[in-house]
Coordinates of C-alpha atoms in Angstrom, one line a residue:
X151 CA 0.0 0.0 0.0
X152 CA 1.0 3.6 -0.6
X153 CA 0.2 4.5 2.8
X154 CA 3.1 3.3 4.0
X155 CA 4.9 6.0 2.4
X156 CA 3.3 8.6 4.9
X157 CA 4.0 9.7 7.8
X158 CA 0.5 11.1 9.6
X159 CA 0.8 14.0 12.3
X160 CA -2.4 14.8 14.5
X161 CA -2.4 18.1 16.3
X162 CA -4.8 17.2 19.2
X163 CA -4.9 20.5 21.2
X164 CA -6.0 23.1 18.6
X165 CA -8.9 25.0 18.5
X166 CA -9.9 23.8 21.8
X167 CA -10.9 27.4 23.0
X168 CA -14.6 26.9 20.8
X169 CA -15.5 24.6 22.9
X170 CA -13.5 25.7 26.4
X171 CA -16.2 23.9 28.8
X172 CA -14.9 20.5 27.7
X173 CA -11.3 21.1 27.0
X174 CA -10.6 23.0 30.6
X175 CA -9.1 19.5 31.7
X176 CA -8.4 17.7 28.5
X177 CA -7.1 18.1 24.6
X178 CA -9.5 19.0 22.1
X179 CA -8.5 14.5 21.4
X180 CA -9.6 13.2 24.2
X181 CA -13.1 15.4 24.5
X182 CA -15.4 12.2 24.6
X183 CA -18.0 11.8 21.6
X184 CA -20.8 9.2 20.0
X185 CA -21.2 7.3 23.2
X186 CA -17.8 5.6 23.6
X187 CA -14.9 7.3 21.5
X188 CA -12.5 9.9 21.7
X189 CA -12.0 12.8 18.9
X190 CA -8.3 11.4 18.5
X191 CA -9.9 7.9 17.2
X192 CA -11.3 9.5 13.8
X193 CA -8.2 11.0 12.0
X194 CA -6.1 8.3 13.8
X195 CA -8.4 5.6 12.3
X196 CA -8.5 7.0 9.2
X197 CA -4.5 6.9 8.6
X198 CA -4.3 3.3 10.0
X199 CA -7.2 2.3 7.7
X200 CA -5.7 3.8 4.7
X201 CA -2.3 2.3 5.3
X202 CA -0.1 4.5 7.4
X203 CA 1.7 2.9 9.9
X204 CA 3.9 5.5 11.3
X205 CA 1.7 8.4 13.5
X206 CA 2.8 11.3 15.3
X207 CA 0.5 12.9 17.6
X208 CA 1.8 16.6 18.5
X209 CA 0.1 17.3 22.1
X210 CA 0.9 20.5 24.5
X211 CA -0.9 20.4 27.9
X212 CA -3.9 18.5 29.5
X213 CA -2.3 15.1 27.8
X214 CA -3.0 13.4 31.0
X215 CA -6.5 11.8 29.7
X216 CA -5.1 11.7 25.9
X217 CA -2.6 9.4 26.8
X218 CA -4.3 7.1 28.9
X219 CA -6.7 6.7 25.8
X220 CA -4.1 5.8 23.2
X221 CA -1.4 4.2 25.5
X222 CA 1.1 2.4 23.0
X223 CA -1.4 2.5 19.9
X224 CA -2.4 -1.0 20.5
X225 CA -5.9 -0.3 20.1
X226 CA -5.0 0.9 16.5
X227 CA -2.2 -1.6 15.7
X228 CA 0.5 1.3 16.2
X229 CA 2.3 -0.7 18.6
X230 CA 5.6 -2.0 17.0
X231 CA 9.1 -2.1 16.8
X232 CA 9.5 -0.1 14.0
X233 CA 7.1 3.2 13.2
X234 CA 4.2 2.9 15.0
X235 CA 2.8 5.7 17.5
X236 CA 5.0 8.7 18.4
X237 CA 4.0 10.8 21.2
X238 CA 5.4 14.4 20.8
X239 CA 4.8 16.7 23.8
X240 CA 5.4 19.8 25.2
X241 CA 8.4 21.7 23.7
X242 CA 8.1 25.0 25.0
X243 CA 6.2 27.3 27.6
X244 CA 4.8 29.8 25.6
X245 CA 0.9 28.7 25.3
X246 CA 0.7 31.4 22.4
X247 CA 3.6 30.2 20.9
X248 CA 1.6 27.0 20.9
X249 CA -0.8 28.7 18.6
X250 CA 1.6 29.4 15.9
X251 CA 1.1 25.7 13.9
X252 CA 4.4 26.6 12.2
X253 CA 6.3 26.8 15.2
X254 CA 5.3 23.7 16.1
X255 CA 6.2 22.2 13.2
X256 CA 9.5 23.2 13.3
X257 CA 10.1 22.2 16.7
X258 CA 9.6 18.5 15.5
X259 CA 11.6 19.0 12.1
X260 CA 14.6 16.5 13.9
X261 CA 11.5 13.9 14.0
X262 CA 10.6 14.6 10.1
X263 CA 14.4 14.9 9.2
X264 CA 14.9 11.5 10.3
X265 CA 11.5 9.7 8.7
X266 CA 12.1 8.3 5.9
X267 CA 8.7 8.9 4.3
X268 CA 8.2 10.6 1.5
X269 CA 4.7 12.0 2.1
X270 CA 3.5 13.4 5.2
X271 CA -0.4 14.1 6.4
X272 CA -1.6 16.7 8.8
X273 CA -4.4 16.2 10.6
X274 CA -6.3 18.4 13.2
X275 CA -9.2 16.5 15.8
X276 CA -11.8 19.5 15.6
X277 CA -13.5 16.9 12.8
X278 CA -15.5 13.6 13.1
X279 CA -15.5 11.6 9.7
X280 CA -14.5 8.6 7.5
X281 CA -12.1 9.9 5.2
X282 CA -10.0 7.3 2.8
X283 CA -6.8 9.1 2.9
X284 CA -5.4 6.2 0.1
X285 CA -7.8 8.2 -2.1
X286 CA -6.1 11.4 -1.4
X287 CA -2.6 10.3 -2.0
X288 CA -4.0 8.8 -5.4
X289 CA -5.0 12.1 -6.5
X290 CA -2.0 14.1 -5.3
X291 CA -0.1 11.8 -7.2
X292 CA -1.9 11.7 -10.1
X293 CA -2.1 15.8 -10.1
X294 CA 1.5 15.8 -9.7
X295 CA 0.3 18.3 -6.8
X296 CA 2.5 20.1 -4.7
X297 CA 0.0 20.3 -1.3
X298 CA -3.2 18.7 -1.7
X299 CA -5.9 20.4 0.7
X300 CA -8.8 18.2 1.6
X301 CA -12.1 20.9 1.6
X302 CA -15.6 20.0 1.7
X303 CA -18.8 21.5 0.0
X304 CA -21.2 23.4 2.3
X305 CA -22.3 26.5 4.8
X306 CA -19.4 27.9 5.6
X307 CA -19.2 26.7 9.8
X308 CA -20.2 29.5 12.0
X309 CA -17.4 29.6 14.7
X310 CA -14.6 27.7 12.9
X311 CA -10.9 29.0 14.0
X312 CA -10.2 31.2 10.4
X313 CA -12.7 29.7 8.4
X314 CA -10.7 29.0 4.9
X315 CA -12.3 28.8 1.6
X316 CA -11.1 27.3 -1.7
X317 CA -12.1 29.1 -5.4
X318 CA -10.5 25.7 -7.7
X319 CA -10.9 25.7 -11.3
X320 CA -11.9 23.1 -13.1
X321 CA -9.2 20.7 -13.2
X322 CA -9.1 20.9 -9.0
X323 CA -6.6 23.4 -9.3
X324 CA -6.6 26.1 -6.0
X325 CA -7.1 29.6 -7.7
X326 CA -7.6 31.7 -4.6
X327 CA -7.8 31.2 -0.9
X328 CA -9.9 33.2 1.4
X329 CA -9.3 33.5 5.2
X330 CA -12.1 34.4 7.4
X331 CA -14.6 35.6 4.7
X332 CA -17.9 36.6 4.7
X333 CA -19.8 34.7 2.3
X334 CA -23.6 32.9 2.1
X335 CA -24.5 29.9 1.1
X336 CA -22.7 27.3 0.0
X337 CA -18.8 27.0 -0.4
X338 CA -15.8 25.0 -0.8
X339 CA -14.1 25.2 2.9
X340 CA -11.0 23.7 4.5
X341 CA -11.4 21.0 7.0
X342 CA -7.5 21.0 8.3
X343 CA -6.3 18.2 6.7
X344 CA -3.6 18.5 4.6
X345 CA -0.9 16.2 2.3
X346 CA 2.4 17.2 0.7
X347 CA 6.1 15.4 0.3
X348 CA 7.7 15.5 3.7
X349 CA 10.7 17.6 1.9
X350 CA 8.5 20.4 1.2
X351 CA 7.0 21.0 4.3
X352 CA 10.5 20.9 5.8
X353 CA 11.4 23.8 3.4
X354 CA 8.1 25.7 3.8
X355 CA 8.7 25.6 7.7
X356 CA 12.2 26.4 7.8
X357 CA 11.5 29.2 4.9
X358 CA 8.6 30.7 7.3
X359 CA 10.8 30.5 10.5
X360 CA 13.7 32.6 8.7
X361 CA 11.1 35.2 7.5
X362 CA 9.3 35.2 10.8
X363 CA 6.0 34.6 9.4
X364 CA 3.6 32.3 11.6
X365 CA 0.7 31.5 10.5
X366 CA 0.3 28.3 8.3
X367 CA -3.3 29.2 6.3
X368 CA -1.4 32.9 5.7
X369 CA 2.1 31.8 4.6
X370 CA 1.6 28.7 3.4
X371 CA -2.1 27.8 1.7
X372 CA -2.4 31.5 0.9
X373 CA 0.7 32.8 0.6
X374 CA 2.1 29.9 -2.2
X375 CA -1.2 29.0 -3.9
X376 CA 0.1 31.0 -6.9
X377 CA 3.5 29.8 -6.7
X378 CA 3.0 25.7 -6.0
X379 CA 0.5 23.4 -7.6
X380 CA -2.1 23.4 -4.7
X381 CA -5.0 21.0 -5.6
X382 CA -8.4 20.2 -3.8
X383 CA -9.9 17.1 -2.4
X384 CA -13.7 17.2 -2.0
X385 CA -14.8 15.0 0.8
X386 CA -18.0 14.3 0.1
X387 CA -19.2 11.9 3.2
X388 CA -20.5 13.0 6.9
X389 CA -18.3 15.6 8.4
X390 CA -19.2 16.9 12.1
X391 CA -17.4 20.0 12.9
X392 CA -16.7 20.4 16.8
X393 CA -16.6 24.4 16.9
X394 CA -18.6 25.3 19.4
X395 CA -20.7 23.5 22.1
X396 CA -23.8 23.6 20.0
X397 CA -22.1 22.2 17.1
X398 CA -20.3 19.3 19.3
X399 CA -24.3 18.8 20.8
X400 CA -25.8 18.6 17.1
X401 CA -22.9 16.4 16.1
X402 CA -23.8 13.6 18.7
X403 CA -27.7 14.3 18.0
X404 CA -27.2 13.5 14.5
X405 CA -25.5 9.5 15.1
X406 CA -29.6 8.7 15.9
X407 CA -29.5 9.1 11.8
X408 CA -29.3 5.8 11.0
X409 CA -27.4 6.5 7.4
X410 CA -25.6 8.7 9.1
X411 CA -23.9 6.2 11.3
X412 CA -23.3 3.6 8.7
X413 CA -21.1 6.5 6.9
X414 CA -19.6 7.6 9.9
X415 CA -18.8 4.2 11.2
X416 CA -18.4 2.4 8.0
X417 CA -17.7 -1.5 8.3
X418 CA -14.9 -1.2 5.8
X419 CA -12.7 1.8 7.4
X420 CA -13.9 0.6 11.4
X421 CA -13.2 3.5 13.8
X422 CA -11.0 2.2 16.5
X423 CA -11.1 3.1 20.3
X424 CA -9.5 1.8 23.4
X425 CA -11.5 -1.0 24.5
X426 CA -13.4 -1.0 28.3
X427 CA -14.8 -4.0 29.3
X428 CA -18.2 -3.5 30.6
X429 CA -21.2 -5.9 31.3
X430 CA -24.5 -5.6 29.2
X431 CA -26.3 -2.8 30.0
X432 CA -28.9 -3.8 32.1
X433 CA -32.9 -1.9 32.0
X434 CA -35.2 -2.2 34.7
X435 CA -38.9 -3.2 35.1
X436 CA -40.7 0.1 33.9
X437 CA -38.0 1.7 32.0
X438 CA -38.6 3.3 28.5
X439 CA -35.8 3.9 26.0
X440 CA -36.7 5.8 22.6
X441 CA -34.1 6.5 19.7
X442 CA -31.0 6.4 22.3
X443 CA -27.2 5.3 21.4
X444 CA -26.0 3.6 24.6
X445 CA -22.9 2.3 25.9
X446 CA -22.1 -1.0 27.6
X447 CA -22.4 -1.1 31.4
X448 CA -25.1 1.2 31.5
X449 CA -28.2 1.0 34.5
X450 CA -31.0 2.5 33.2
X451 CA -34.5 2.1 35.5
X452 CA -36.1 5.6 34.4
X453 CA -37.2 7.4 30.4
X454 CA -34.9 7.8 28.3
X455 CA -35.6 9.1 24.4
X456 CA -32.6 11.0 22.0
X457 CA -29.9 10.5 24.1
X458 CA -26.1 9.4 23.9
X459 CA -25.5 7.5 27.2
X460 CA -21.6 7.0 27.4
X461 CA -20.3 3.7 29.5
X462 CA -21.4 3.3 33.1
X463 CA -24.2 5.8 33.1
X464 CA -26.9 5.5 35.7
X465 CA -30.5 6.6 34.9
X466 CA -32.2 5.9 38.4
X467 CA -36.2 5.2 39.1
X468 CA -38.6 7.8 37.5
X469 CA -35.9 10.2 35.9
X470 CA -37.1 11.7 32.8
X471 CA -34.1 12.4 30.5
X472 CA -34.2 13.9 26.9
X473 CA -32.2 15.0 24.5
X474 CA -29.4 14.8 25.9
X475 CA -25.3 14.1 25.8
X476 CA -24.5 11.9 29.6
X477 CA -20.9 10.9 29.4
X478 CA -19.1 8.1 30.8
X479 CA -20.2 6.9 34.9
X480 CA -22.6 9.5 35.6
X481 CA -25.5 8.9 37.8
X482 CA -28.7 10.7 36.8
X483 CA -31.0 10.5 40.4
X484 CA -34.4 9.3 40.6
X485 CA -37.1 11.5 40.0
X486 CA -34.9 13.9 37.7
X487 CA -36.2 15.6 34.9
X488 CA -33.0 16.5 32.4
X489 CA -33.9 18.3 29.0
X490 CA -31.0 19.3 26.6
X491 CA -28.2 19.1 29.0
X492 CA -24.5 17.8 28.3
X493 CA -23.0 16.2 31.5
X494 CA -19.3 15.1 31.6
X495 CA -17.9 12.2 32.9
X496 CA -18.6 11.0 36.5
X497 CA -21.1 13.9 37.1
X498 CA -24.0 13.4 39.9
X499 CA -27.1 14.6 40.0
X500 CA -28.8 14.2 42.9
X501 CA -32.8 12.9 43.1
X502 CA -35.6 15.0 41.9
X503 CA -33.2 17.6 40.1
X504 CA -34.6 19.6 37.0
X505 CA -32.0 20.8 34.2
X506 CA -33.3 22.3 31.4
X507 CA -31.6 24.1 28.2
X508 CA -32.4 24.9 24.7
X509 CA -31.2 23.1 21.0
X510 CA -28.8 26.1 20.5
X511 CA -27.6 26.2 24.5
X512 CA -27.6 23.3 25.8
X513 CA -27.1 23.2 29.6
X514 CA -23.1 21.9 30.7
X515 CA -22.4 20.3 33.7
X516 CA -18.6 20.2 34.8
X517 CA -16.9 16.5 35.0
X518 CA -17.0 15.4 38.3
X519 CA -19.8 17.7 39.6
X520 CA -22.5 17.4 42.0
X521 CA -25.8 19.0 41.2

């Protein structure tokens, strides 16, 4: 397989400051989604599904939970002798400097020097889809491209860290880039993945450090699309985008679409995720479950309809709970009425509580809370 010629880096704590309340305590990787996974295990599927066998996963602060999910990449069949998973962590103290993507890519340019690769992918984890990078390669190759951006075709997201959008002629070709633009209806924007020879980005990097130019859509999408052969990639599958909490909501409201979860979680490309070993969940004389995603190991005795219960959630007697995100071990009292609320992990809420938010604010409870 091609794949093997690529090296994939994830960037796991970007844009985590669109959706603060759930990356206070954790990366933007390791914020929990669709009832048992981790952002991380999308683009790190992805790369091991389409071949690549050599991952490095660029991390800053609040790794603690992030690496206790991936461990040694055994869950993803990273764990070898040779390539596998490469954790690259904190290389500085400056948390704007952590910011500046190009920065960080030079402070791992010894890791890229020595690859031997000769394509590398970034990827960022503010996305949740299926994506067949092998596909990507095949048309970067057969472009003869320079960078090939992967974009997708749509309303321009609402809170999305420098929105980018692609003008491509008819041949795929980038012909203009637009950062932050205000634009209606539909359009071709960027989804921060991104493929080029290992070499170039090397140069780019090193080019924007001795210029003192920092910002990667600026300098480098924008600032060499009339200079390099820059070529688009439409994904045309289910993309979430986590950029805000309403977003990350809607994202997890939408796995009740049945279609939208074979996509998402296609047989052939299996999204991977460290494994917990739970009993059945168990339901209780009375309860009533409607349209809900549930984990393993869950104890539900009250209503539930349009939820995502996580692992080890507790819905006690005569609880009423709707529309709503319950992460992993939290216990939901009896007699409580929840409506639109996203609780963290191990959150209690004590008997005969009433929480109540709207479609476009839902109601957030802090991990490890007591209401």
């Amino acid at each position: 397989m091609r794949g093997n010629n690529v090296i994939g880096l994830i960037f796991t704590n970007l844009h985590g400051e669109l959706i603060s309340e759930l990356t206070d305590k954790r990366t933007m990787g390791s914020v929990p989604f669709g009832g048992k996974y981790r952002l991380i295990d999308f683009p790190l599927s992805n790369m091991v599904n389409s071949g690549i066998n050599k991952v490095g996963v660029i991390t800053k602060n609040n790794y603690q939970s992030l690496m206790d999910h991936i461990g040694t990449g055994k869950a993803w069949d990273l764990s070898r002798k040779r390539d596998g998973l490469f954790m690259l962590p904190p290389f500085n103290n400056s948390e704007e400097e952590y910011r500046n993507r190009i920065s960080i890519l030079n402070s791992i340019k010894k890791f890229l020097i020595n690859s031997k690769e000769e394509y590398v992918l970034i990827s960022d984890c503010d996305t949740a889809c299926n994506i067949d990078y092998q596909n990507v390669l095949e048309k970067h190759i057969s472009n003869d491209a320079d960078i090939t951006v992967v974009y997708k075709r749509g309303q321009l997201p609402e809170h999305q860290d420098e929105p980018t959008v692609f003008s491509l002629d008819s041949t795929g070709r980038v012909k203009d880039v637009l950062i932050n633009p205000i634009i209606e209806g539909p359009c071709s924007f960027y989804l921060n993945k991104i493929l080029m020879k290992r070499e170039l980005l090397i140069s780019l990097v090193s080019e924007c450090v001795s210029k003192n130019k920092n910002n990667f859509k600026r300098d480098i999408i924008q600032g060499q699309f009339d200079k390099l052969k820059i070529y688009g990639y439409e994904f045309e599958g289910f993309c979430a985008i986590m950029d805000s909490m309403s977003s990350y909501f809607n994202a997890n409201m939408q796995l009740m679409d049945l279609n939208i979860r074979n996509d998402l979680f296609n047989s052939a490309r299996p999204i991977y995720t460290k494994v917990r070993d739970d009993m059945p969940t168990r339901y209780g004389l009375g309860s009533n479950v409607k349209n809900t995603l549930i984990g393993n190991g869950c104890v539900i005795e009250g209503e539930v309809e349009n939820c995502v219960l996580f692992k080890g959630v507790h819905i006690g007697k005569g609880a009423k709970v709707s529309n709503c995100v319950i992460m992993q071990d939290t216990v939901i009292g009896a007699g409580s009425n929840l409506n639109y609320v996203i609780a963290d992990k191990d959150v209690v809420i004590k008997d005969n509580r009433s929480l109540m938010g709207f479609l476009t604010y839902p109601v957030y409870i802090n991990k490890a809370s007591t209401v």
